[in-house]
Amino acid sequence: MKKIYALFAAALMTVSLSAATIYCKMTQEWWTKDGAAVGVYYWGVNGAPEWPGYRMTSVGNGVWSYDLPADVKVVIFSRVNGSGDVADWGAQTKNLDVPTDGKNLFTITTSSPTWGGNPGCDGEWSVYDGQGGGQGGGQGGGQQGGGSIVEGNPRYYYKGYIDDTDVEPSEETLFDHGLAELEVTKDAYIFVLYQVDGVAGEQYMTASYVDGPTHATLLKTGGEKFHIGAGNYTLYLYDNEDGTLEISTEPMPGKKLADPQPVHQGIEETGVAEKARKVVIGGQLRIVRGDKTFDATGRQIK
Protein backbone atom coordinates (compact mmCIF):
# COMPACT_ATOMS: atom_id res chain seq x y z
CA MET A 1 0.00 0.00 0.00
CA LYS A 2 2.81 2.38 0.88
CA LYS A 3 4.51 1.59 -2.42
CA ILE A 4 1.34 2.39 -4.37
CA TYR A 5 0.92 5.67 -2.44
CA ALA A 6 4.53 6.60 -3.14
CA LEU A 7 4.07 5.96 -6.85
CA PHE A 8 0.88 8.05 -6.81
CA ALA A 9 2.66 10.91 -5.02
CA ALA A 10 5.51 10.73 -7.51
CA ALA A 11 3.03 10.93 -10.36
CA LEU A 12 1.41 14.00 -8.81
CA MET A 13 4.81 15.62 -8.39
CA THR A 14 5.62 14.96 -12.05
CA VAL A 15 2.37 16.61 -13.12
CA SER A 16 2.94 19.65 -10.90
CA LEU A 17 6.50 20.09 -12.13
CA SER A 18 5.51 19.87 -15.78
CA ALA A 19 2.43 22.07 -15.50
CA ALA A 20 2.79 25.81 -16.11
CA THR A 21 0.99 28.78 -14.59
CA ILE A 22 -0.22 31.21 -17.20
CA TYR A 23 -1.47 34.77 -16.61
CA CYS A 24 -3.73 37.18 -18.46
CA LYS A 25 -4.03 40.91 -17.73
CA MET A 26 -7.02 43.04 -18.66
CA THR A 27 -6.15 46.72 -19.05
CA GLN A 28 -8.78 47.83 -21.53
CA GLU A 29 -12.02 49.47 -20.43
CA TRP A 30 -14.19 47.26 -22.61
CA TRP A 31 -12.71 44.09 -21.03
CA THR A 32 -12.69 45.24 -17.40
CA LYS A 33 -16.09 46.93 -17.03
CA ASP A 34 -19.03 45.37 -15.21
CA GLY A 35 -16.82 43.16 -13.06
CA ALA A 36 -15.79 40.91 -15.96
CA ALA A 37 -13.49 37.94 -15.46
CA VAL A 38 -11.15 36.02 -17.78
CA GLY A 39 -11.64 32.48 -19.02
CA VAL A 40 -9.09 30.22 -20.69
CA TYR A 41 -9.56 27.51 -23.29
CA TYR A 42 -6.87 25.23 -24.69
CA TRP A 43 -6.62 22.13 -26.83
CA GLY A 44 -4.19 19.63 -28.28
CA VAL A 45 -3.63 17.60 -25.10
CA ASN A 46 -5.43 14.77 -23.36
CA GLY A 47 -8.18 16.10 -21.11
CA ALA A 48 -8.62 19.38 -22.99
CA PRO A 49 -11.87 21.07 -21.93
CA GLU A 50 -14.99 21.66 -23.92
CA TRP A 51 -15.47 25.23 -25.17
CA PRO A 52 -15.29 27.76 -23.57
CA GLY A 53 -12.97 26.24 -20.96
CA TYR A 54 -12.43 27.43 -17.41
CA ARG A 55 -12.68 30.61 -15.38
CA MET A 56 -9.25 31.90 -14.34
CA THR A 57 -8.37 33.03 -10.80
CA SER A 58 -7.87 36.72 -9.98
CA VAL A 59 -4.48 37.50 -8.44
CA GLY A 60 -5.08 41.28 -8.27
CA ASN A 61 -4.18 44.33 -10.37
CA GLY A 62 -6.31 43.09 -13.26
CA VAL A 63 -4.29 39.87 -13.59
CA TRP A 64 -5.82 36.37 -13.77
CA SER A 65 -4.03 33.04 -13.48
CA TYR A 66 -4.55 29.40 -14.40
CA ASP A 67 -2.38 26.28 -14.08
CA LEU A 68 -2.17 24.77 -17.55
CA PRO A 69 -1.57 21.04 -17.99
CA ALA A 70 1.75 20.00 -19.46
CA ASP A 71 2.35 20.23 -23.20
CA VAL A 72 -0.40 22.76 -23.98
CA LYS A 73 0.59 24.50 -27.18
CA VAL A 74 -2.30 26.89 -27.93
CA VAL A 75 -4.66 28.90 -25.71
CA ILE A 76 -7.49 31.40 -26.08
CA PHE A 77 -8.50 33.89 -23.39
CA SER A 78 -12.12 34.98 -23.22
CA ARG A 79 -14.06 37.73 -21.48
CA VAL A 80 -16.63 36.12 -19.19
CA ASN A 81 -19.07 37.29 -16.54
CA GLY A 82 -17.58 37.80 -13.11
CA SER A 83 -19.94 35.18 -11.70
CA GLY A 84 -22.27 32.56 -13.09
CA ASP A 85 -21.78 30.28 -16.05
CA VAL A 86 -18.37 30.57 -17.70
CA ALA A 87 -20.13 29.83 -21.01
CA ASP A 88 -21.64 33.32 -20.83
CA TRP A 89 -18.73 34.96 -22.65
CA GLY A 90 -18.50 38.20 -24.60
CA ALA A 91 -15.25 38.15 -26.56
CA GLN A 92 -12.06 36.21 -27.05
CA THR A 93 -8.44 36.64 -28.07
CA LYS A 94 -7.03 35.14 -31.21
CA ASN A 95 -5.41 31.70 -31.01
CA LEU A 96 -2.22 32.18 -29.01
CA ASP A 97 0.84 29.98 -29.12
CA VAL A 98 2.04 29.31 -25.57
CA PRO A 99 5.57 30.83 -25.34
CA THR A 100 8.53 28.53 -24.88
CA ASP A 101 10.93 31.28 -23.81
CA GLY A 102 9.63 31.75 -20.26
CA LYS A 103 7.04 34.43 -21.02
CA ASN A 104 3.81 33.66 -19.19
CA LEU A 105 1.75 36.88 -19.01
CA PHE A 106 -0.52 37.86 -21.88
CA THR A 107 -1.67 41.50 -21.73
CA ILE A 108 -4.76 42.23 -23.81
CA THR A 109 -4.22 45.39 -25.87
CA THR A 110 -7.33 45.33 -28.09
CA SER A 111 -10.29 46.92 -26.37
CA SER A 112 -13.16 45.23 -28.18
CA PRO A 113 -13.63 42.81 -31.04
CA THR A 114 -15.06 43.53 -34.45
CA TRP A 115 -16.98 40.54 -35.64
CA GLY A 116 -17.21 39.16 -39.15
CA GLY A 117 -13.98 37.30 -39.86
CA ASN A 118 -12.10 38.99 -37.03
CA PRO A 119 -9.53 36.53 -35.60
CA GLY A 120 -9.98 37.82 -32.07
CA CYS A 121 -8.48 40.42 -29.73
CA ASP A 122 -4.72 40.86 -29.66
CA GLY A 123 -2.09 41.53 -27.02
CA GLU A 124 1.52 40.96 -25.95
CA TRP A 125 3.45 38.30 -24.02
CA SER A 126 5.86 39.11 -21.19
CA VAL A 127 7.14 37.60 -17.94
CA TYR A 128 4.82 38.09 -14.97
CA ASP A 129 6.61 40.08 -12.25
CA GLY A 130 4.31 39.00 -9.41
CA GLN A 131 2.97 42.54 -8.93
CA GLY A 132 0.59 42.97 -11.82
CA GLY A 133 3.04 43.77 -14.59
CA GLY A 134 5.34 42.12 -17.07
CA GLN A 135 9.01 42.33 -17.90
CA GLY A 136 11.06 41.26 -20.85
CA GLY A 137 8.87 41.38 -23.92
CA GLY A 138 5.22 42.31 -23.48
CA GLN A 139 4.09 45.81 -22.61
CA GLY A 140 6.81 47.55 -24.53
CA GLY A 141 9.88 45.42 -24.03
CA GLY A 142 10.12 45.39 -20.25
CA GLN A 143 8.40 48.67 -19.47
CA GLN A 144 5.11 48.00 -17.77
CA GLY A 145 2.56 49.66 -19.98
CA GLY A 146 5.03 49.98 -22.86
CA GLY A 147 5.61 53.14 -24.84
CA SER A 148 8.35 55.13 -26.50
CA ILE A 149 11.51 56.28 -24.78
CA VAL A 150 11.34 60.01 -24.16
CA GLU A 151 14.05 62.21 -22.71
CA GLY A 152 13.73 62.98 -19.03
CA ASN A 153 14.21 60.27 -16.44
CA PRO A 154 12.19 59.44 -14.39
CA ARG A 155 8.93 60.64 -15.91
CA TYR A 156 5.14 60.27 -15.96
CA TYR A 157 2.85 59.57 -18.91
CA TYR A 158 -0.87 59.23 -19.30
CA LYS A 159 -2.15 56.31 -21.35
CA GLY A 160 -5.44 54.54 -21.97
CA TYR A 161 -8.30 54.24 -24.44
CA ILE A 162 -8.95 57.57 -26.17
CA ASP A 163 -11.47 58.16 -28.95
CA ASP A 164 -11.75 54.42 -29.67
CA THR A 165 -7.97 54.00 -29.89
CA ASP A 166 -5.46 52.46 -27.50
CA VAL A 167 -2.98 55.23 -26.68
CA GLU A 168 0.46 54.20 -25.42
CA PRO A 169 3.07 56.41 -23.71
CA SER A 170 4.85 58.80 -26.07
CA GLU A 171 6.14 62.35 -26.20
CA GLU A 172 2.55 63.48 -26.76
CA THR A 173 1.35 61.91 -23.52
CA LEU A 174 4.32 62.94 -21.36
CA PHE A 175 3.67 65.01 -18.24
CA ASP A 176 6.09 67.89 -18.54
CA HIS A 177 6.75 68.96 -14.96
CA GLY A 178 3.28 67.83 -13.93
CA LEU A 179 1.37 69.17 -16.93
CA ALA A 180 0.16 67.49 -20.12
CA GLU A 181 -2.20 68.29 -22.96
CA LEU A 182 -5.16 66.09 -23.88
CA GLU A 183 -7.59 66.55 -26.77
CA VAL A 184 -10.70 64.37 -26.67
CA THR A 185 -13.24 64.16 -29.49
CA LYS A 186 -15.45 61.51 -27.94
CA ASP A 187 -14.28 59.83 -24.72
CA ALA A 188 -11.02 59.15 -22.92
CA TYR A 189 -10.36 56.48 -20.28
CA ILE A 190 -6.94 57.16 -18.85
CA PHE A 191 -4.45 56.32 -16.12
CA VAL A 192 -0.79 57.15 -15.45
CA LEU A 193 2.53 55.34 -15.96
CA TYR A 194 5.67 56.17 -13.95
CA GLN A 195 8.75 55.21 -15.96
CA VAL A 196 12.46 54.91 -15.25
CA ASP A 197 14.72 53.67 -18.04
CA GLY A 198 15.68 50.02 -17.67
CA VAL A 199 13.09 49.33 -14.95
CA ALA A 200 9.56 47.99 -15.24
CA GLY A 201 7.13 50.92 -15.15
CA GLU A 202 4.59 51.45 -12.39
CA GLN A 203 0.94 51.97 -13.31
CA TYR A 204 -1.23 54.29 -11.24
CA MET A 205 -4.95 53.61 -11.71
CA THR A 206 -8.17 54.43 -9.90
CA ALA A 207 -9.53 52.04 -7.26
CA SER A 208 -12.86 52.00 -9.11
CA TYR A 209 -14.16 53.51 -12.31
CA VAL A 210 -14.32 57.33 -12.05
CA ASP A 211 -16.65 59.25 -14.36
CA GLY A 212 -15.42 62.77 -13.69
CA PRO A 213 -16.17 65.42 -12.78
CA THR A 214 -12.68 66.94 -12.69
CA HIS A 215 -10.19 64.79 -10.82
CA ALA A 216 -9.41 61.30 -9.53
CA THR A 217 -6.99 59.64 -7.12
CA LEU A 218 -4.57 57.15 -8.65
CA LEU A 219 -2.82 54.36 -6.78
CA LYS A 220 -0.45 51.52 -7.66
CA THR A 221 -2.98 48.89 -6.60
CA GLY A 222 -5.80 50.39 -8.66
CA GLY A 223 -7.30 48.61 -11.64
CA GLU A 224 -9.68 51.13 -13.24
CA LYS A 225 -9.56 54.37 -15.22
CA PHE A 226 -10.58 58.02 -15.11
CA HIS A 227 -13.21 58.91 -17.73
CA ILE A 228 -13.05 62.30 -19.45
CA GLY A 229 -15.57 63.51 -22.02
CA ALA A 230 -15.02 65.53 -25.19
CA GLY A 231 -12.92 68.70 -24.92
CA ASN A 232 -9.41 70.13 -24.89
CA TYR A 233 -7.70 69.86 -21.53
CA THR A 234 -4.58 70.65 -19.62
CA LEU A 235 -4.04 67.70 -17.30
CA TYR A 236 -2.56 68.40 -13.87
CA LEU A 237 -0.77 65.56 -12.09
CA TYR A 238 -0.29 66.08 -8.35
CA ASP A 239 1.73 64.16 -5.79
CA ASN A 240 -0.53 63.48 -2.79
CA GLU A 241 2.63 62.67 -0.79
CA ASP A 242 1.08 59.47 0.54
CA GLY A 243 2.08 57.15 -2.30
CA THR A 244 -0.86 58.19 -4.51
CA LEU A 245 -1.28 60.67 -7.34
CA GLU A 246 -4.12 63.02 -8.20
CA ILE A 247 -4.99 63.69 -11.84
CA SER A 248 -7.17 66.68 -12.61
CA THR A 249 -8.51 68.68 -15.53
CA GLU A 250 -8.41 71.82 -13.39
CA PRO A 251 -5.81 73.36 -11.06
CA MET A 252 -6.07 72.24 -7.43
CA PRO A 253 -4.70 75.01 -5.19
CA GLY A 254 -2.48 73.87 -2.35
CA LYS A 255 -1.37 70.67 -4.04
CA LYS A 256 2.15 69.92 -5.30
CA LEU A 257 2.62 68.99 -8.96
CA ALA A 258 4.14 65.55 -9.48
CA ASP A 259 7.49 66.52 -10.96
CA PRO A 260 10.23 63.88 -10.63
CA GLN A 261 12.78 66.04 -12.41
CA PRO A 262 15.32 67.97 -10.32
CA VAL A 263 14.90 71.73 -9.87
CA HIS A 264 17.87 73.79 -11.03
CA GLN A 265 18.24 77.21 -9.48
CA GLY A 266 18.50 80.28 -11.71
CA ILE A 267 16.35 81.73 -14.44
CA GLU A 268 16.83 79.03 -17.03
CA GLU A 269 14.97 76.25 -18.73
CA THR A 270 15.29 72.87 -17.07
CA GLY A 271 12.82 70.84 -19.13
CA VAL A 272 13.79 69.29 -22.43
CA ALA A 273 10.34 69.34 -24.02
CA GLU A 274 9.22 72.34 -26.03
CA LYS A 275 5.70 72.28 -24.61
CA ALA A 276 6.69 73.74 -21.28
CA ARG A 277 9.69 74.91 -19.32
CA LYS A 278 10.43 75.17 -15.65
CA VAL A 279 12.08 78.31 -14.33
CA VAL A 280 12.88 79.83 -10.96
CA ILE A 281 12.13 83.55 -10.77
CA GLY A 282 12.70 85.49 -7.60
CA GLY A 283 13.25 82.25 -5.72
CA GLN A 284 9.85 80.85 -6.81
CA LEU A 285 9.31 77.87 -9.11
CA ARG A 286 7.29 78.79 -12.19
CA ILE A 287 6.18 76.66 -15.15
CA VAL A 288 5.82 78.46 -18.46
CA ARG A 289 3.75 76.93 -21.23
CA GLY A 290 3.43 79.16 -24.29
CA ASP A 291 2.24 82.56 -23.08
CA LYS A 292 0.88 81.15 -19.79
CA THR A 293 2.67 80.95 -16.46
CA PHE A 294 1.75 78.58 -13.62
CA ASP A 295 2.94 78.27 -10.05
CA ALA A 296 4.13 74.98 -8.51
CA THR A 297 0.55 73.94 -7.72
CA GLY A 298 -0.52 74.32 -11.35
CA ARG A 299 -2.46 77.54 -10.73
CA GLN A 300 -2.19 79.94 -13.64
CA ILE A 301 -0.80 83.27 -12.47
CA LYS A 302 -0.57 85.08 -15.80
GROMACS .gro file of C-alpha atoms in nm:
model
  302
    1MET     CA    1   0.000   0.000   0.000
    2LYS     CA    2   0.281   0.238   0.088
    3LYS     CA    3   0.451   0.159  -0.242
    4ILE     CA    4   0.134   0.239  -0.437
    5TYR     CA    5   0.092   0.567  -0.244
    6ALA     CA    6   0.453   0.660  -0.314
    7LEU     CA    7   0.407   0.596  -0.685
    8PHE     CA    8   0.088   0.805  -0.681
    9ALA     CA    9   0.266   1.091  -0.502
   10ALA     CA   10   0.551   1.073  -0.751
   11ALA     CA   11   0.303   1.093  -1.036
   12LEU     CA   12   0.141   1.400  -0.881
   13MET     CA   13   0.481   1.562  -0.839
   14THR     CA   14   0.562   1.496  -1.205
   15VAL     CA   15   0.237   1.661  -1.312
   16SER     CA   16   0.294   1.965  -1.090
   17LEU     CA   17   0.650   2.009  -1.213
   18SER     CA   18   0.551   1.987  -1.578
   19ALA     CA   19   0.243   2.207  -1.550
   20ALA     CA   20   0.279   2.581  -1.611
   21THR     CA   21   0.099   2.878  -1.459
   22ILE     CA   22  -0.022   3.121  -1.720
   23TYR     CA   23  -0.147   3.477  -1.661
   24CYS     CA   24  -0.373   3.718  -1.846
   25LYS     CA   25  -0.403   4.091  -1.773
   26MET     CA   26  -0.702   4.304  -1.866
   27THR     CA   27  -0.615   4.672  -1.905
   28GLN     CA   28  -0.878   4.783  -2.153
   29GLU     CA   29  -1.202   4.947  -2.043
   30TRP     CA   30  -1.419   4.726  -2.261
   31TRP     CA   31  -1.271   4.409  -2.103
   32THR     CA   32  -1.269   4.524  -1.740
   33LYS     CA   33  -1.609   4.693  -1.703
   34ASP     CA   34  -1.903   4.537  -1.521
   35GLY     CA   35  -1.682   4.316  -1.306
   36ALA     CA   36  -1.579   4.091  -1.596
   37ALA     CA   37  -1.349   3.794  -1.546
   38VAL     CA   38  -1.115   3.602  -1.778
   39GLY     CA   39  -1.164   3.248  -1.902
   40VAL     CA   40  -0.909   3.022  -2.069
   41TYR     CA   41  -0.956   2.751  -2.329
   42TYR     CA   42  -0.687   2.523  -2.469
   43TRP     CA   43  -0.662   2.213  -2.683
   44GLY     CA   44  -0.419   1.963  -2.828
   45VAL     CA   45  -0.363   1.760  -2.510
   46ASN     CA   46  -0.543   1.477  -2.336
   47GLY     CA   47  -0.818   1.610  -2.111
   48ALA     CA   48  -0.862   1.938  -2.299
   49PRO     CA   49  -1.187   2.107  -2.193
   50GLU     CA   50  -1.499   2.166  -2.392
   51TRP     CA   51  -1.547   2.523  -2.517
   52PRO     CA   52  -1.529   2.776  -2.357
   53GLY     CA   53  -1.297   2.624  -2.096
   54TYR     CA   54  -1.243   2.743  -1.741
   55ARG     CA   55  -1.268   3.061  -1.538
   56MET     CA   56  -0.925   3.190  -1.434
   57THR     CA   57  -0.837   3.303  -1.080
   58SER     CA   58  -0.787   3.672  -0.998
   59VAL     CA   59  -0.448   3.750  -0.844
   60GLY     CA   60  -0.508   4.128  -0.827
   61ASN     CA   61  -0.418   4.433  -1.037
   62GLY     CA   62  -0.631   4.309  -1.326
   63VAL     CA   63  -0.429   3.987  -1.359
   64TRP     CA   64  -0.582   3.637  -1.377
   65SER     CA   65  -0.403   3.304  -1.348
   66TYR     CA   66  -0.455   2.940  -1.440
   67ASP     CA   67  -0.238   2.628  -1.408
   68LEU     CA   68  -0.217   2.477  -1.755
   69PRO     CA   69  -0.157   2.104  -1.799
   70ALA     CA   70   0.175   2.000  -1.946
   71ASP     CA   71   0.235   2.023  -2.320
   72VAL     CA   72  -0.040   2.276  -2.398
   73LYS     CA   73   0.059   2.450  -2.718
   74VAL     CA   74  -0.230   2.689  -2.793
   75VAL     CA   75  -0.466   2.890  -2.571
   76ILE     CA   76  -0.749   3.140  -2.608
   77PHE     CA   77  -0.850   3.389  -2.339
   78SER     CA   78  -1.212   3.498  -2.322
   79ARG     CA   79  -1.406   3.773  -2.148
   80VAL     CA   80  -1.663   3.612  -1.919
   81ASN     CA   81  -1.907   3.729  -1.654
   82GLY     CA   82  -1.758   3.780  -1.311
   83SER     CA   83  -1.994   3.518  -1.170
   84GLY     CA   84  -2.227   3.256  -1.309
   85ASP     CA   85  -2.178   3.028  -1.605
   86VAL     CA   86  -1.837   3.057  -1.770
   87ALA     CA   87  -2.013   2.983  -2.101
   88ASP     CA   88  -2.164   3.332  -2.083
   89TRP     CA   89  -1.873   3.496  -2.265
   90GLY     CA   90  -1.850   3.820  -2.460
   91ALA     CA   91  -1.525   3.815  -2.656
   92GLN     CA   92  -1.206   3.621  -2.705
   93THR     CA   93  -0.844   3.664  -2.807
   94LYS     CA   94  -0.703   3.514  -3.121
   95ASN     CA   95  -0.541   3.170  -3.101
   96LEU     CA   96  -0.222   3.218  -2.901
   97ASP     CA   97   0.084   2.998  -2.912
   98VAL     CA   98   0.204   2.931  -2.557
   99PRO     CA   99   0.557   3.083  -2.534
  100THR     CA  100   0.853   2.853  -2.488
  101ASP     CA  101   1.093   3.128  -2.381
  102GLY     CA  102   0.963   3.175  -2.026
  103LYS     CA  103   0.704   3.443  -2.102
  104ASN     CA  104   0.381   3.366  -1.919
  105LEU     CA  105   0.175   3.688  -1.901
  106PHE     CA  106  -0.052   3.786  -2.188
  107THR     CA  107  -0.167   4.150  -2.173
  108ILE     CA  108  -0.476   4.223  -2.381
  109THR     CA  109  -0.422   4.539  -2.587
  110THR     CA  110  -0.733   4.533  -2.809
  111SER     CA  111  -1.029   4.692  -2.637
  112SER     CA  112  -1.316   4.523  -2.818
  113PRO     CA  113  -1.363   4.281  -3.104
  114THR     CA  114  -1.506   4.353  -3.445
  115TRP     CA  115  -1.698   4.054  -3.564
  116GLY     CA  116  -1.721   3.916  -3.915
  117GLY     CA  117  -1.398   3.730  -3.986
  118ASN     CA  118  -1.210   3.899  -3.703
  119PRO     CA  119  -0.953   3.653  -3.560
  120GLY     CA  120  -0.998   3.782  -3.207
  121CYS     CA  121  -0.848   4.042  -2.973
  122ASP     CA  122  -0.472   4.086  -2.966
  123GLY     CA  123  -0.209   4.153  -2.702
  124GLU     CA  124   0.152   4.096  -2.595
  125TRP     CA  125   0.345   3.830  -2.402
  126SER     CA  126   0.586   3.911  -2.119
  127VAL     CA  127   0.714   3.760  -1.794
  128TYR     CA  128   0.482   3.809  -1.497
  129ASP     CA  129   0.661   4.008  -1.225
  130GLY     CA  130   0.431   3.900  -0.941
  131GLN     CA  131   0.297   4.254  -0.893
  132GLY     CA  132   0.059   4.297  -1.182
  133GLY     CA  133   0.304   4.377  -1.459
  134GLY     CA  134   0.534   4.212  -1.707
  135GLN     CA  135   0.901   4.233  -1.790
  136GLY     CA  136   1.106   4.126  -2.085
  137GLY     CA  137   0.887   4.138  -2.392
  138GLY     CA  138   0.522   4.231  -2.348
  139GLN     CA  139   0.409   4.581  -2.261
  140GLY     CA  140   0.681   4.755  -2.453
  141GLY     CA  141   0.988   4.542  -2.403
  142GLY     CA  142   1.012   4.539  -2.025
  143GLN     CA  143   0.840   4.867  -1.947
  144GLN     CA  144   0.511   4.800  -1.777
  145GLY     CA  145   0.256   4.966  -1.998
  146GLY     CA  146   0.503   4.998  -2.286
  147GLY     CA  147   0.561   5.314  -2.484
  148SER     CA  148   0.835   5.513  -2.650
  149ILE     CA  149   1.151   5.628  -2.478
  150VAL     CA  150   1.134   6.001  -2.416
  151GLU     CA  151   1.405   6.221  -2.271
  152GLY     CA  152   1.373   6.298  -1.903
  153ASN     CA  153   1.421   6.027  -1.644
  154PRO     CA  154   1.219   5.944  -1.439
  155ARG     CA  155   0.893   6.064  -1.591
  156TYR     CA  156   0.514   6.027  -1.596
  157TYR     CA  157   0.285   5.957  -1.891
  158TYR     CA  158  -0.087   5.923  -1.930
  159LYS     CA  159  -0.215   5.631  -2.135
  160GLY     CA  160  -0.544   5.454  -2.197
  161TYR     CA  161  -0.830   5.424  -2.444
  162ILE     CA  162  -0.895   5.757  -2.617
  163ASP     CA  163  -1.147   5.816  -2.895
  164ASP     CA  164  -1.175   5.442  -2.967
  165THR     CA  165  -0.797   5.400  -2.989
  166ASP     CA  166  -0.546   5.246  -2.750
  167VAL     CA  167  -0.298   5.523  -2.668
  168GLU     CA  168   0.046   5.420  -2.542
  169PRO     CA  169   0.307   5.641  -2.371
  170SER     CA  170   0.485   5.880  -2.607
  171GLU     CA  171   0.614   6.235  -2.620
  172GLU     CA  172   0.255   6.348  -2.676
  173THR     CA  173   0.135   6.191  -2.352
  174LEU     CA  174   0.432   6.294  -2.136
  175PHE     CA  175   0.367   6.501  -1.824
  176ASP     CA  176   0.609   6.789  -1.854
  177HIS     CA  177   0.675   6.896  -1.496
  178GLY     CA  178   0.328   6.783  -1.393
  179LEU     CA  179   0.137   6.917  -1.693
  180ALA     CA  180   0.016   6.749  -2.012
  181GLU     CA  181  -0.220   6.829  -2.296
  182LEU     CA  182  -0.516   6.609  -2.388
  183GLU     CA  183  -0.759   6.655  -2.677
  184VAL     CA  184  -1.070   6.437  -2.667
  185THR     CA  185  -1.324   6.416  -2.949
  186LYS     CA  186  -1.545   6.151  -2.794
  187ASP     CA  187  -1.428   5.983  -2.472
  188ALA     CA  188  -1.102   5.915  -2.292
  189TYR     CA  189  -1.036   5.648  -2.028
  190ILE     CA  190  -0.694   5.716  -1.885
  191PHE     CA  191  -0.445   5.632  -1.612
  192VAL     CA  192  -0.079   5.715  -1.545
  193LEU     CA  193   0.253   5.534  -1.596
  194TYR     CA  194   0.567   5.617  -1.395
  195GLN     CA  195   0.875   5.521  -1.596
  196VAL     CA  196   1.246   5.491  -1.525
  197ASP     CA  197   1.472   5.367  -1.804
  198GLY     CA  198   1.568   5.002  -1.767
  199VAL     CA  199   1.309   4.933  -1.495
  200ALA     CA  200   0.956   4.799  -1.524
  201GLY     CA  201   0.713   5.092  -1.515
  202GLU     CA  202   0.459   5.145  -1.239
  203GLN     CA  203   0.094   5.197  -1.331
  204TYR     CA  204  -0.123   5.429  -1.124
  205MET     CA  205  -0.495   5.361  -1.171
  206THR     CA  206  -0.817   5.443  -0.990
  207ALA     CA  207  -0.953   5.204  -0.726
  208SER     CA  208  -1.286   5.200  -0.911
  209TYR     CA  209  -1.416   5.351  -1.231
  210VAL     CA  210  -1.432   5.733  -1.205
  211ASP     CA  211  -1.665   5.925  -1.436
  212GLY     CA  212  -1.542   6.277  -1.369
  213PRO     CA  213  -1.617   6.542  -1.278
  214THR     CA  214  -1.268   6.694  -1.269
  215HIS     CA  215  -1.019   6.479  -1.082
  216ALA     CA  216  -0.941   6.130  -0.953
  217THR     CA  217  -0.699   5.964  -0.712
  218LEU     CA  218  -0.457   5.715  -0.865
  219LEU     CA  219  -0.282   5.436  -0.678
  220LYS     CA  220  -0.045   5.152  -0.766
  221THR     CA  221  -0.298   4.889  -0.660
  222GLY     CA  222  -0.580   5.039  -0.866
  223GLY     CA  223  -0.730   4.861  -1.164
  224GLU     CA  224  -0.968   5.113  -1.324
  225LYS     CA  225  -0.956   5.437  -1.522
  226PHE     CA  226  -1.058   5.802  -1.511
  227HIS     CA  227  -1.321   5.891  -1.773
  228ILE     CA  228  -1.305   6.230  -1.945
  229GLY     CA  229  -1.557   6.351  -2.202
  230ALA     CA  230  -1.502   6.553  -2.519
  231GLY     CA  231  -1.292   6.870  -2.492
  232ASN     CA  232  -0.941   7.013  -2.489
  233TYR     CA  233  -0.770   6.986  -2.153
  234THR     CA  234  -0.458   7.065  -1.962
  235LEU     CA  235  -0.404   6.770  -1.730
  236TYR     CA  236  -0.256   6.840  -1.387
  237LEU     CA  237  -0.077   6.556  -1.209
  238TYR     CA  238  -0.029   6.608  -0.835
  239ASP     CA  239   0.173   6.416  -0.579
  240ASN     CA  240  -0.053   6.348  -0.279
  241GLU     CA  241   0.263   6.267  -0.079
  242ASP     CA  242   0.108   5.947   0.054
  243GLY     CA  243   0.208   5.715  -0.230
  244THR     CA  244  -0.086   5.819  -0.451
  245LEU     CA  245  -0.128   6.067  -0.734
  246GLU     CA  246  -0.412   6.302  -0.820
  247ILE     CA  247  -0.499   6.369  -1.184
  248SER     CA  248  -0.717   6.668  -1.261
  249THR     CA  249  -0.851   6.868  -1.553
  250GLU     CA  250  -0.841   7.182  -1.339
  251PRO     CA  251  -0.581   7.336  -1.106
  252MET     CA  252  -0.607   7.224  -0.743
  253PRO     CA  253  -0.470   7.501  -0.519
  254GLY     CA  254  -0.248   7.387  -0.235
  255LYS     CA  255  -0.137   7.067  -0.404
  256LYS     CA  256   0.215   6.992  -0.530
  257LEU     CA  257   0.262   6.899  -0.896
  258ALA     CA  258   0.414   6.555  -0.948
  259ASP     CA  259   0.749   6.652  -1.096
  260PRO     CA  260   1.023   6.388  -1.063
  261GLN     CA  261   1.278   6.604  -1.241
  262PRO     CA  262   1.532   6.797  -1.032
  263VAL     CA  263   1.490   7.173  -0.987
  264HIS     CA  264   1.787   7.379  -1.103
  265GLN     CA  265   1.824   7.721  -0.948
  266GLY     CA  266   1.850   8.028  -1.171
  267ILE     CA  267   1.635   8.173  -1.444
  268GLU     CA  268   1.683   7.903  -1.703
  269GLU     CA  269   1.497   7.625  -1.873
  270THR     CA  270   1.529   7.287  -1.707
  271GLY     CA  271   1.282   7.084  -1.913
  272VAL     CA  272   1.379   6.929  -2.243
  273ALA     CA  273   1.034   6.934  -2.402
  274GLU     CA  274   0.922   7.234  -2.603
  275LYS     CA  275   0.570   7.228  -2.461
  276ALA     CA  276   0.669   7.374  -2.128
  277ARG     CA  277   0.969   7.491  -1.932
  278LYS     CA  278   1.043   7.517  -1.565
  279VAL     CA  279   1.208   7.831  -1.433
  280VAL     CA  280   1.288   7.983  -1.096
  281ILE     CA  281   1.213   8.355  -1.077
  282GLY     CA  282   1.270   8.549  -0.760
  283GLY     CA  283   1.325   8.225  -0.572
  284GLN     CA  284   0.985   8.085  -0.681
  285LEU     CA  285   0.931   7.787  -0.911
  286ARG     CA  286   0.729   7.879  -1.219
  287ILE     CA  287   0.618   7.666  -1.515
  288VAL     CA  288   0.582   7.846  -1.846
  289ARG     CA  289   0.375   7.693  -2.123
  290GLY     CA  290   0.343   7.916  -2.429
  291ASP     CA  291   0.224   8.256  -2.308
  292LYS     CA  292   0.088   8.115  -1.979
  293THR     CA  293   0.267   8.095  -1.646
  294PHE     CA  294   0.175   7.858  -1.362
  295ASP     CA  295   0.294   7.827  -1.005
  296ALA     CA  296   0.413   7.498  -0.851
  297THR     CA  297   0.055   7.394  -0.772
  298GLY     CA  298  -0.052   7.432  -1.135
  299ARG     CA  299  -0.246   7.754  -1.073
  300GLN     CA  300  -0.219   7.994  -1.364
  301ILE     CA  301  -0.080   8.327  -1.247
  302LYS     CA  302  -0.057   8.508  -1.580
   0.00000   0.00000   0.00000
